[in-house]
Coordinates of C-alpha atoms in Angstrom, one line a residue:
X1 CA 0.0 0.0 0.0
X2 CA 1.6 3.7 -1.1
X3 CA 1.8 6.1 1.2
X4 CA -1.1 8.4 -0.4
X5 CA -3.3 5.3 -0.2
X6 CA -2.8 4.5 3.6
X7 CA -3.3 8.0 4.5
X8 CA -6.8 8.3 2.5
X9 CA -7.4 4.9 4.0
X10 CA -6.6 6.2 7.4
X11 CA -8.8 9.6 7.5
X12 CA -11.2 7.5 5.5
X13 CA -11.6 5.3 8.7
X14 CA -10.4 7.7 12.0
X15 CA -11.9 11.3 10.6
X16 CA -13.4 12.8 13.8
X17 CA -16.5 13.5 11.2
X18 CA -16.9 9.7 10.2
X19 CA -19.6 7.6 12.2
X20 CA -19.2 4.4 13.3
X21 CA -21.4 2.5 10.4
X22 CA -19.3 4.2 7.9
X23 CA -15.6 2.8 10.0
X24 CA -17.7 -0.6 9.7
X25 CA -18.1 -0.7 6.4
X26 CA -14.4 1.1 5.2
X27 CA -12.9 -2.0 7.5
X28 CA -14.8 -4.6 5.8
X29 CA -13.2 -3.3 1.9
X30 CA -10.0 -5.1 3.2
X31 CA -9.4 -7.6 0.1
X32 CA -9.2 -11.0 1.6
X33 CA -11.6 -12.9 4.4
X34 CA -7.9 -14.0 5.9
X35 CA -6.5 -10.5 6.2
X36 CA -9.9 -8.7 7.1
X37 CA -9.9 -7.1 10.7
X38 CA -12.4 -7.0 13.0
X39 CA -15.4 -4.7 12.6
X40 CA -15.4 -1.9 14.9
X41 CA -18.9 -2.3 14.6
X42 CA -21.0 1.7 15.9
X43 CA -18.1 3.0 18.5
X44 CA -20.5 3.8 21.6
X45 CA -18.6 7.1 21.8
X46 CA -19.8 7.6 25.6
X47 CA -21.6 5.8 27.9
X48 CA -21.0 4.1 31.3
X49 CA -18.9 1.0 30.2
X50 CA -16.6 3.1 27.5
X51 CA -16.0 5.4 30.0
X52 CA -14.9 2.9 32.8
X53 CA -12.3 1.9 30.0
X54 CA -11.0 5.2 30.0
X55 CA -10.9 5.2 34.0
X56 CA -8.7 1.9 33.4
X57 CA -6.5 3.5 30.9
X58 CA -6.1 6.5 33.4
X59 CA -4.9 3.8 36.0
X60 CA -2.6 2.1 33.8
X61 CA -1.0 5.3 33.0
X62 CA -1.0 6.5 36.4
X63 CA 1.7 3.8 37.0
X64 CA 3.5 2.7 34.2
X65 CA 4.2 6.6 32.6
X66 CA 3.6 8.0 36.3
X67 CA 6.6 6.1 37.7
X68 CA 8.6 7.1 34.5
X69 CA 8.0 10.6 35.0
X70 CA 9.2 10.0 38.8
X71 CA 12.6 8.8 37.7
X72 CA 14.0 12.4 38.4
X73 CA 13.4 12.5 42.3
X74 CA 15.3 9.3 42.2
X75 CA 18.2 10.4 40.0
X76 CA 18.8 13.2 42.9
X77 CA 18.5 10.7 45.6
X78 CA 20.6 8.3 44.1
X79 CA 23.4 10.8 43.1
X80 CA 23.2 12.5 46.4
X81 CA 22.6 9.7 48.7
X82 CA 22.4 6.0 47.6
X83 CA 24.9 6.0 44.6
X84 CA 27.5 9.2 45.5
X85 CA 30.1 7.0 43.7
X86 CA 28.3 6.9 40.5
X87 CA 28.4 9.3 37.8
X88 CA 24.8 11.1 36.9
X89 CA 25.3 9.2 33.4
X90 CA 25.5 5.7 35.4
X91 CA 22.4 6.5 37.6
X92 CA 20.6 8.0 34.5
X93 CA 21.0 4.4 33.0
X94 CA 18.6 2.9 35.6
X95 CA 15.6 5.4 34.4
X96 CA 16.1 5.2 31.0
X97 CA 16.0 1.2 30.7
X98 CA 12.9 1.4 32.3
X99 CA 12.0 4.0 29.7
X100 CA 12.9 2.0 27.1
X101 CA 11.8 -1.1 28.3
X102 CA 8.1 0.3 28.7
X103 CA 8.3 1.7 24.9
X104 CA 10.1 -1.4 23.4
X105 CA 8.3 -4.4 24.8
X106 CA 5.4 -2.6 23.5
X107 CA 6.7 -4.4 20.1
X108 CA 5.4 -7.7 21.4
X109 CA 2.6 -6.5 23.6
X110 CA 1.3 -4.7 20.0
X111 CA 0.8 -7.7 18.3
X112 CA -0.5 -9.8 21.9
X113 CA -3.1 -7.5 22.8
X114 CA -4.3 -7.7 18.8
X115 CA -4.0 -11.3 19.5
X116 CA -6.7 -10.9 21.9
X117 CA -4.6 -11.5 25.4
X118 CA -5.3 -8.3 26.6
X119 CA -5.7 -9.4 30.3
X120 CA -3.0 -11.7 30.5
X121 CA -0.8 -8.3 29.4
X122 CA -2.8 -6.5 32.2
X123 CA -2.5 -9.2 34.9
X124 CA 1.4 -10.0 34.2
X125 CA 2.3 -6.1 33.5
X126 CA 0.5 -5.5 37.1
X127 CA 2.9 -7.8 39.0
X128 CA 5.8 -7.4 37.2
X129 CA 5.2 -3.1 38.5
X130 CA 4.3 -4.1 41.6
X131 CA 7.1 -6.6 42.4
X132 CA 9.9 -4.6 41.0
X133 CA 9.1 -2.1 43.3
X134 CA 9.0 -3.3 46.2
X135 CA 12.2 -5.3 45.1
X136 CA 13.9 -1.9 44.4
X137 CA 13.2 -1.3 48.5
X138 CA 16.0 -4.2 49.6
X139 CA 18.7 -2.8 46.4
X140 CA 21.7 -1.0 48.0
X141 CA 24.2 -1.6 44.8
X142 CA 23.7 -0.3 41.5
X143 CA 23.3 -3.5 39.6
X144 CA 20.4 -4.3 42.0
X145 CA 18.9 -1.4 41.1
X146 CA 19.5 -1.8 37.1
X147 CA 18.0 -5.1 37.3
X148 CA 14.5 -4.3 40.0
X149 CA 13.9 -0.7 38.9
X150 CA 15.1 -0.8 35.3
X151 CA 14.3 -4.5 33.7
X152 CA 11.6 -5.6 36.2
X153 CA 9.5 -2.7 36.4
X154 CA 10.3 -2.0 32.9
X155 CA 9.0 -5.0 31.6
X156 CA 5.9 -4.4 34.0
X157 CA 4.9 -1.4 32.4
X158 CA 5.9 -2.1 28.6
X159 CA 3.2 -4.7 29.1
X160 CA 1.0 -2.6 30.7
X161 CA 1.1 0.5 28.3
X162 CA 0.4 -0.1 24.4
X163 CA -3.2 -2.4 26.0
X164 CA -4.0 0.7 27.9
X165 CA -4.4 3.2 24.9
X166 CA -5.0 0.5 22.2
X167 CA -8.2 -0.4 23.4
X168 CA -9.7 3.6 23.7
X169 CA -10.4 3.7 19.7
X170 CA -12.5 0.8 20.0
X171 CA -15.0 2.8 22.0
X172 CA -14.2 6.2 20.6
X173 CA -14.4 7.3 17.2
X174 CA -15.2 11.3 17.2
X175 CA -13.0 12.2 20.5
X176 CA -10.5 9.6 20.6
X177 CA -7.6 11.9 20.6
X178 CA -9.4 13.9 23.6
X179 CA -10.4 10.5 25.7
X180 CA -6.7 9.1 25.0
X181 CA -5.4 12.6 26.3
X182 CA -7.7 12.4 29.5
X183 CA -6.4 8.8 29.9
X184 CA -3.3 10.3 30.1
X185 CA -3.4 12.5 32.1
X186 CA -3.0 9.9 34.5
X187 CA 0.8 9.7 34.0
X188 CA 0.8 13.5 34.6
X189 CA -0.9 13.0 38.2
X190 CA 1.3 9.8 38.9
X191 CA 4.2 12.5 38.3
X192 CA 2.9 15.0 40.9
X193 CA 1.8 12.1 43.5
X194 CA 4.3 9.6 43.6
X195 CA 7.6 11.9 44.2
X196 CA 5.7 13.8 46.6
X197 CA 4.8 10.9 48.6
X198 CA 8.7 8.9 47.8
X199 CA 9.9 12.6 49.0
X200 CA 7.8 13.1 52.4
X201 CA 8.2 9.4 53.2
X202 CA 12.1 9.0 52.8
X203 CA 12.6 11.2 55.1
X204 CA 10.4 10.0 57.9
X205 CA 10.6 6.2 57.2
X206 CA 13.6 5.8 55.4
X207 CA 14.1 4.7 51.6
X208 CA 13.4 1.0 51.7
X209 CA 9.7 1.8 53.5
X210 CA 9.6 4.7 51.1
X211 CA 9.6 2.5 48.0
X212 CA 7.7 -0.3 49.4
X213 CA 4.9 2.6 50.2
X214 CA 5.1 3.1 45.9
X215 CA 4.5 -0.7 45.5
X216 CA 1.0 -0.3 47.9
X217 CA -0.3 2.2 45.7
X218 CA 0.5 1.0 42.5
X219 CA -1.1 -2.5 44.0
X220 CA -4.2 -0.4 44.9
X221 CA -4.5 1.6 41.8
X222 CA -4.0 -1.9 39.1
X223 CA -6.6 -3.4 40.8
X224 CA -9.4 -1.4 39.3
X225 CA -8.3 -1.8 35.1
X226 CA -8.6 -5.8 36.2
X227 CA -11.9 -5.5 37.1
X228 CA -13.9 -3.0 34.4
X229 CA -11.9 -2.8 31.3
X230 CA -12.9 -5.3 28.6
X231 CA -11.9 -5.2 24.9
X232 CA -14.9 -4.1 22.8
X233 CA -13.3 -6.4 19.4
X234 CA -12.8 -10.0 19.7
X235 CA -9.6 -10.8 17.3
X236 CA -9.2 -12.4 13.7
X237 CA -8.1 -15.4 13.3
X238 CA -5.5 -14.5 11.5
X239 CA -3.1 -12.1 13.0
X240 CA 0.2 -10.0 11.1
X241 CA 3.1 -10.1 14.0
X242 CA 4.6 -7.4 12.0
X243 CA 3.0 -5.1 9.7
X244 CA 6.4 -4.5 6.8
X245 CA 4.2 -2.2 4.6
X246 CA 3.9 0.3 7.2
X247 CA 7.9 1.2 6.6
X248 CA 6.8 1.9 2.7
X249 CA 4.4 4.8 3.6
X250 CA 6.6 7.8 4.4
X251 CA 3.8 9.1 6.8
X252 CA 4.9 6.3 9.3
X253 CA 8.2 6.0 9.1
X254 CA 8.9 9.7 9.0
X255 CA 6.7 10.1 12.3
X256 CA 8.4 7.0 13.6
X257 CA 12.2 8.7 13.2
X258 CA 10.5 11.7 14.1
X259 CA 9.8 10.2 17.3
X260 CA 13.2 8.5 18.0
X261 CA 15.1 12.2 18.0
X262 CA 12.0 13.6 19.7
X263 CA 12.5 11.1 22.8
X264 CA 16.6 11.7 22.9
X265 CA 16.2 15.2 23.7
X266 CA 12.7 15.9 25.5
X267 CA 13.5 14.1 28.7
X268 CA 16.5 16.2 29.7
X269 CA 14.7 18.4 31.6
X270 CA 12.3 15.3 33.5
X271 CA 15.5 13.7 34.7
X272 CA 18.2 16.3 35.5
X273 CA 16.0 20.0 36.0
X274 CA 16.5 19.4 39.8
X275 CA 19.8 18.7 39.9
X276 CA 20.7 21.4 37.5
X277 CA 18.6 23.5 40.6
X278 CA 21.0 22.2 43.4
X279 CA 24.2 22.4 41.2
X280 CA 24.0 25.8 40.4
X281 CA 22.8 27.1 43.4
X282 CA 19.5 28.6 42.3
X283 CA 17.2 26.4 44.9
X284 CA 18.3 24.6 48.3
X285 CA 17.9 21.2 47.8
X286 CA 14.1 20.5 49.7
X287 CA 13.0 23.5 47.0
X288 CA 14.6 21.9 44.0
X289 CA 12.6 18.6 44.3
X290 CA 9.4 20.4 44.5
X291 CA 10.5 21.2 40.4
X292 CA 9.2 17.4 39.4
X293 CA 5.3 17.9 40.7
X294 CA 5.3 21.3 39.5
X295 CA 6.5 19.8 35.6
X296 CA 4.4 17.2 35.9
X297 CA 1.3 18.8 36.9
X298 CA 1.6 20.9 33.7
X299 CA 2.4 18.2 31.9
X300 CA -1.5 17.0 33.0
X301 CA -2.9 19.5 31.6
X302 CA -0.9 19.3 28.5
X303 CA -2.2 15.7 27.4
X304 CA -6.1 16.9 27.8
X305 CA -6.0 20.2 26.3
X306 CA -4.3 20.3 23.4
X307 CA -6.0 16.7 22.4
X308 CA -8.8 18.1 22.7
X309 CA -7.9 20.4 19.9
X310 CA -6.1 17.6 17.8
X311 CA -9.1 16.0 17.2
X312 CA -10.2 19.1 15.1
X313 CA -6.9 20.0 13.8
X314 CA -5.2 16.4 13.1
X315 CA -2.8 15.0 15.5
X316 CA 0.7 15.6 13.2
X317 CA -0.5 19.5 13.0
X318 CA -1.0 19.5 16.8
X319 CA 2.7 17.4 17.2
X320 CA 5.0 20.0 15.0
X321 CA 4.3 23.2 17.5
X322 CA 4.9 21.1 20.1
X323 CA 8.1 20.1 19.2
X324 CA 9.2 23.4 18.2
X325 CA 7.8 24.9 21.5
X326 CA 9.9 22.0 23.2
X327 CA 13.0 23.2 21.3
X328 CA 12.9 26.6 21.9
X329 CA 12.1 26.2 25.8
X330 CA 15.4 23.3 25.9
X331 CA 17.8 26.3 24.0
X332 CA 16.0 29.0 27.1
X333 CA 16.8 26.9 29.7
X334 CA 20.7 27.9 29.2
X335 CA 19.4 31.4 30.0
X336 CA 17.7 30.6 33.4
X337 CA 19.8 31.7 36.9
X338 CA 16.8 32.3 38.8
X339 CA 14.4 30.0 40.7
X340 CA 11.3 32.3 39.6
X341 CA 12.1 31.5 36.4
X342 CA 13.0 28.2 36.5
X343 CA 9.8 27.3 38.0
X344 CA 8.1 28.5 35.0
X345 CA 10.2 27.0 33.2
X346 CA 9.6 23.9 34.4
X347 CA 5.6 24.1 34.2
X348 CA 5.7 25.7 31.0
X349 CA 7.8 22.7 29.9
X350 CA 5.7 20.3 31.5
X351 CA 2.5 21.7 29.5
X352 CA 4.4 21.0 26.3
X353 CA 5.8 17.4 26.9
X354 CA 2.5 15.7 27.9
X355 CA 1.3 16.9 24.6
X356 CA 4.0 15.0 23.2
X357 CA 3.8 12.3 24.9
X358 CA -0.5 11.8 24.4
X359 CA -0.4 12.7 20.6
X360 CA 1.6 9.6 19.2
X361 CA -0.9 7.2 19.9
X362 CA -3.8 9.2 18.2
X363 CA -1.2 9.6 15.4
X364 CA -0.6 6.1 14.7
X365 CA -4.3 5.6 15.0
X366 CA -4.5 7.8 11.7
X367 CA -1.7 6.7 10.2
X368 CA -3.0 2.8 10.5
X369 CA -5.0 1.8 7.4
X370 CA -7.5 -0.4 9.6
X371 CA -8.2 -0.6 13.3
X372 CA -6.9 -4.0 12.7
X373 CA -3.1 -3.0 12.5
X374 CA -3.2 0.0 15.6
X375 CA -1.6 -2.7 18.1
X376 CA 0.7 -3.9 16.2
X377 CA 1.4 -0.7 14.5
X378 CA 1.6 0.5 18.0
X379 CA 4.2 -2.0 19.0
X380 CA 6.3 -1.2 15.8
X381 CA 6.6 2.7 16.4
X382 CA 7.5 2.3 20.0
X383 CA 10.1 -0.4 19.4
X384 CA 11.9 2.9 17.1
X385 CA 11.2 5.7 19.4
X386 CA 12.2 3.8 22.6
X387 CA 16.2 3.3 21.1
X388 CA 16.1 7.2 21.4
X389 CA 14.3 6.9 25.3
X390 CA 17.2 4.6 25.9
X391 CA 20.4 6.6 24.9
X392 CA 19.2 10.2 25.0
X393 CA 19.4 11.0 28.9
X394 CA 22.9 8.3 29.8
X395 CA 24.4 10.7 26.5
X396 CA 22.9 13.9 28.0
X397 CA 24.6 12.7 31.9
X398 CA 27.9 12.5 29.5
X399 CA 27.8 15.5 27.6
X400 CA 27.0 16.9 31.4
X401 CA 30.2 15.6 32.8
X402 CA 33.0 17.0 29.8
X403 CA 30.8 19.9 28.6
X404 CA 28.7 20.8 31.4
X405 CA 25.3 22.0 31.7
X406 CA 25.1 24.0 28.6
X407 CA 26.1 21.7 26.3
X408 CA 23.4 19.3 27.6
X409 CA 20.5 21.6 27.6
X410 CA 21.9 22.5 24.2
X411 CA 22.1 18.9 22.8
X412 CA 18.5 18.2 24.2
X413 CA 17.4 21.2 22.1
X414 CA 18.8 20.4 18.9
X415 CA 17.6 16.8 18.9
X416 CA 14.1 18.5 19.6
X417 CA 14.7 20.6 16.6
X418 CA 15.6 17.6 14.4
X419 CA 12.7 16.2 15.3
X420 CA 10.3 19.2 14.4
X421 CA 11.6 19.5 10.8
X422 CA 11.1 15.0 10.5
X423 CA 7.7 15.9 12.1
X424 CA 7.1 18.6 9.3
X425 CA 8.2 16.0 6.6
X426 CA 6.0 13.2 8.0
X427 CA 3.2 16.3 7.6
X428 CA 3.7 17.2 4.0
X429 CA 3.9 13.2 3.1
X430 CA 0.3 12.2 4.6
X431 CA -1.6 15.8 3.1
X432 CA 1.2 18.1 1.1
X433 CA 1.6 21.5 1.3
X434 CA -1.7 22.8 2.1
X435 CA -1.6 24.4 5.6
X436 CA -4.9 24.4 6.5
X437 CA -5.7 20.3 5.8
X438 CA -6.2 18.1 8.6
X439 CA -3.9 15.5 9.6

């Protein structure tokens, strides 16, 4: 399928303006009985049971992006307290395999949940988080912690997160990009509660108690997704593990590299804002922490508002501001010496990057020629833009030690800026020139 084709394909299907009889009857033009996909049937759009699916995606992220967007509270503790001997490029290591880990597994969870083993994912992703936590309480070396922290509850959430947004545009065709930016906005809250409560508690109780306090409320907050979610589809028989026409149409594979240089620059800030606080002396280090709720509370209302808007506008024409708004504010960072403006900074900052993390997964929906290629489609875009997850903040901790902080805030900008002008071509591949057409 040509890149032109899949894209008329895609808006044919996904166009906020397109009912659900009309999705039925585009899904069922596929050419073969084999390689048909399910019918999506009339999306309900609303009603108690879609919206308890969206309450289970909000969980889901909650923990598996939530703890992500924690990993910069524990970057500070480790380099200050549990790993002094480490360098911040070590310690960074530990975050951004369990960064990766959540993207990449998403390759073989993709194809799974289109397989139709959508709870197994959910009940094996659950204890996988929930275990690696409260392993991560008992680790005192840093290979403990690469192992509980990084792999274990990196694996937990890689089969936790492509499920959790998969299954939304099976219930929502007309706001899908809005209820997949509400369900996200889970990860944003995750961000503001869980380093408050890891910060308040290691203090008073100490950090194994501290961690093992993480593992109760991610235990508390799984159980609900394993109770009311329920795939809408039942699967094909026959199932593609990998989708290889989806690297013919430049739309994808644009967004897909797009995404890879988006993710090496974009979490500079998440993991090393605080400690670029402490180091040069703008905030004491009890101020300084406060800097991860405040980003991540902006970034909550960045992946509902904006979506919002992207289902009118087109996901890709709500990404390439984003990124360039991301890119300018990494290049201002070099200019900040005062904890006014650092602070926001850091919101400002926030706002932007929970658009960018929300839109790819209403991108790839519109991208995909059939509802019966999102998961796997899914799966296949992650396994790309995680490789950037995983080197982009261990290269930043590097470029920190030699060049210090400029050079870091610098490199984090220009991959950002990389990334707008792949955006941009990804853009002008799926609609052309025109700058008012949706996509």
């Amino acid at each position: 399928m040509g890149s032109r084709t899949g894209s008329a394909d895609s808006n044919a299907i996904f166009s906020s303006s397109t009912d659900g009889e009309n999705v039925a009857r585009d899904v069922e033009k596929q050419p073969t009985a084999a390689q048909k996909p399910p019918s999506m049937g009339s999306a309900p759009n609303g009603g108690l049971e879609a919206w308890l699916q969206v309450a289970g995606s909000w969980c889901l992220m909650f923990n598996c992006w939530g703890i992500v967007n924690t990993y910069g509270v524990f970057q500070t503790y480790y380099q200050t307290e549990l790993l002094k001997n480490e360098s911040a490029s070590n310690i960074a290591w530990i975050g951004s395999i369990q960064a990766f880990l959540l993207l990449f597994v998403g390759a073989l969870t993709g194809p799974l949940y289109d397989y139709g083993y959508f709870r197994h994912l959910l009940a094996v992703g659950s204890f996988l988080m929930v275990f690696g936590m409260m392993m991560v309480s008992l680790c005192t070396q840093y290979w403990q912690l690469i192992i509980a922290q990084g792999i274990v509850v990196g694996i937990g959430g890689g089969c936790l997160f492509v499920p959790s947004v998969a299954i939304l545009p099976t219930y929502f065709s007309t706001r899908m990009a809005f209820t997949i930016g509400v369900a996200g906005s889970g990860s944003g809250i995750g961000g503001v509660i869980y380093p408050i409560a890891f910060q308040r508690l290691v203090v008073s109780m100490g950090f194994g108690w501290a961690t093992r306090i993480l593992g109760f409320i991610m235990l508390a907050t799984l159980i609900l997704p394993l109770v009311v979610m329920n795939p809408r589809i039942k699967p094909s028989a026959v199932r593609k593990l990998f989708d290889a026409s989806a690297w013919t149409e430049p739309p994808f594979y644009l967004f897909a590299i797009a995404g890879f240089f988006g993710f090496i620059g974009m979490y500079m800030p998440l993991f090393y804002v605080s400690v670029y606080a402490i180091d040069e002396k703008i905030m004491s280090p009890d101020m300084a922490f406060y800097l991860f709720p405040i980003l991540n509370a902006g970034s909550t209302l960045g992946r509902i508002i904006p979506n919002y808007g992207a289902d009118k506008t087109g996901p890709l024409n709500m990404f390439i501001p984003t990124l360039l708004g991301l890119a300018i504010l990494s290049f201002s960072w070099i200019s900040i010496t005062s904890s006014a403006s650092l602070i926001v900074f850091t919101a400002i900052y926030g706002f932007f990057s929970g658009t960018f993390l929300t839109l790819p997964f209403s991108t790839v929906v519109t991208l995909s020629p059939h509802v019966g290629v999102v998961g796997v489609r899914m799966g296949m875009a992650c396994a790309v833009v995680s490789l950037g997850l995983l080197i982009g903040t261990p290269v930043g901790g590097a470029i920190l030690s030699r060049g210090g902080w400029t050079a870091l805030q610098a490199f984090g900008g220009a991959a950002l800026l990389v990334s707008t002008v792949v955006m941009m071509g990804s853009r002008v591949a799926k609609v052309g020139w025109g700058l008012t057409a949706k996509a």
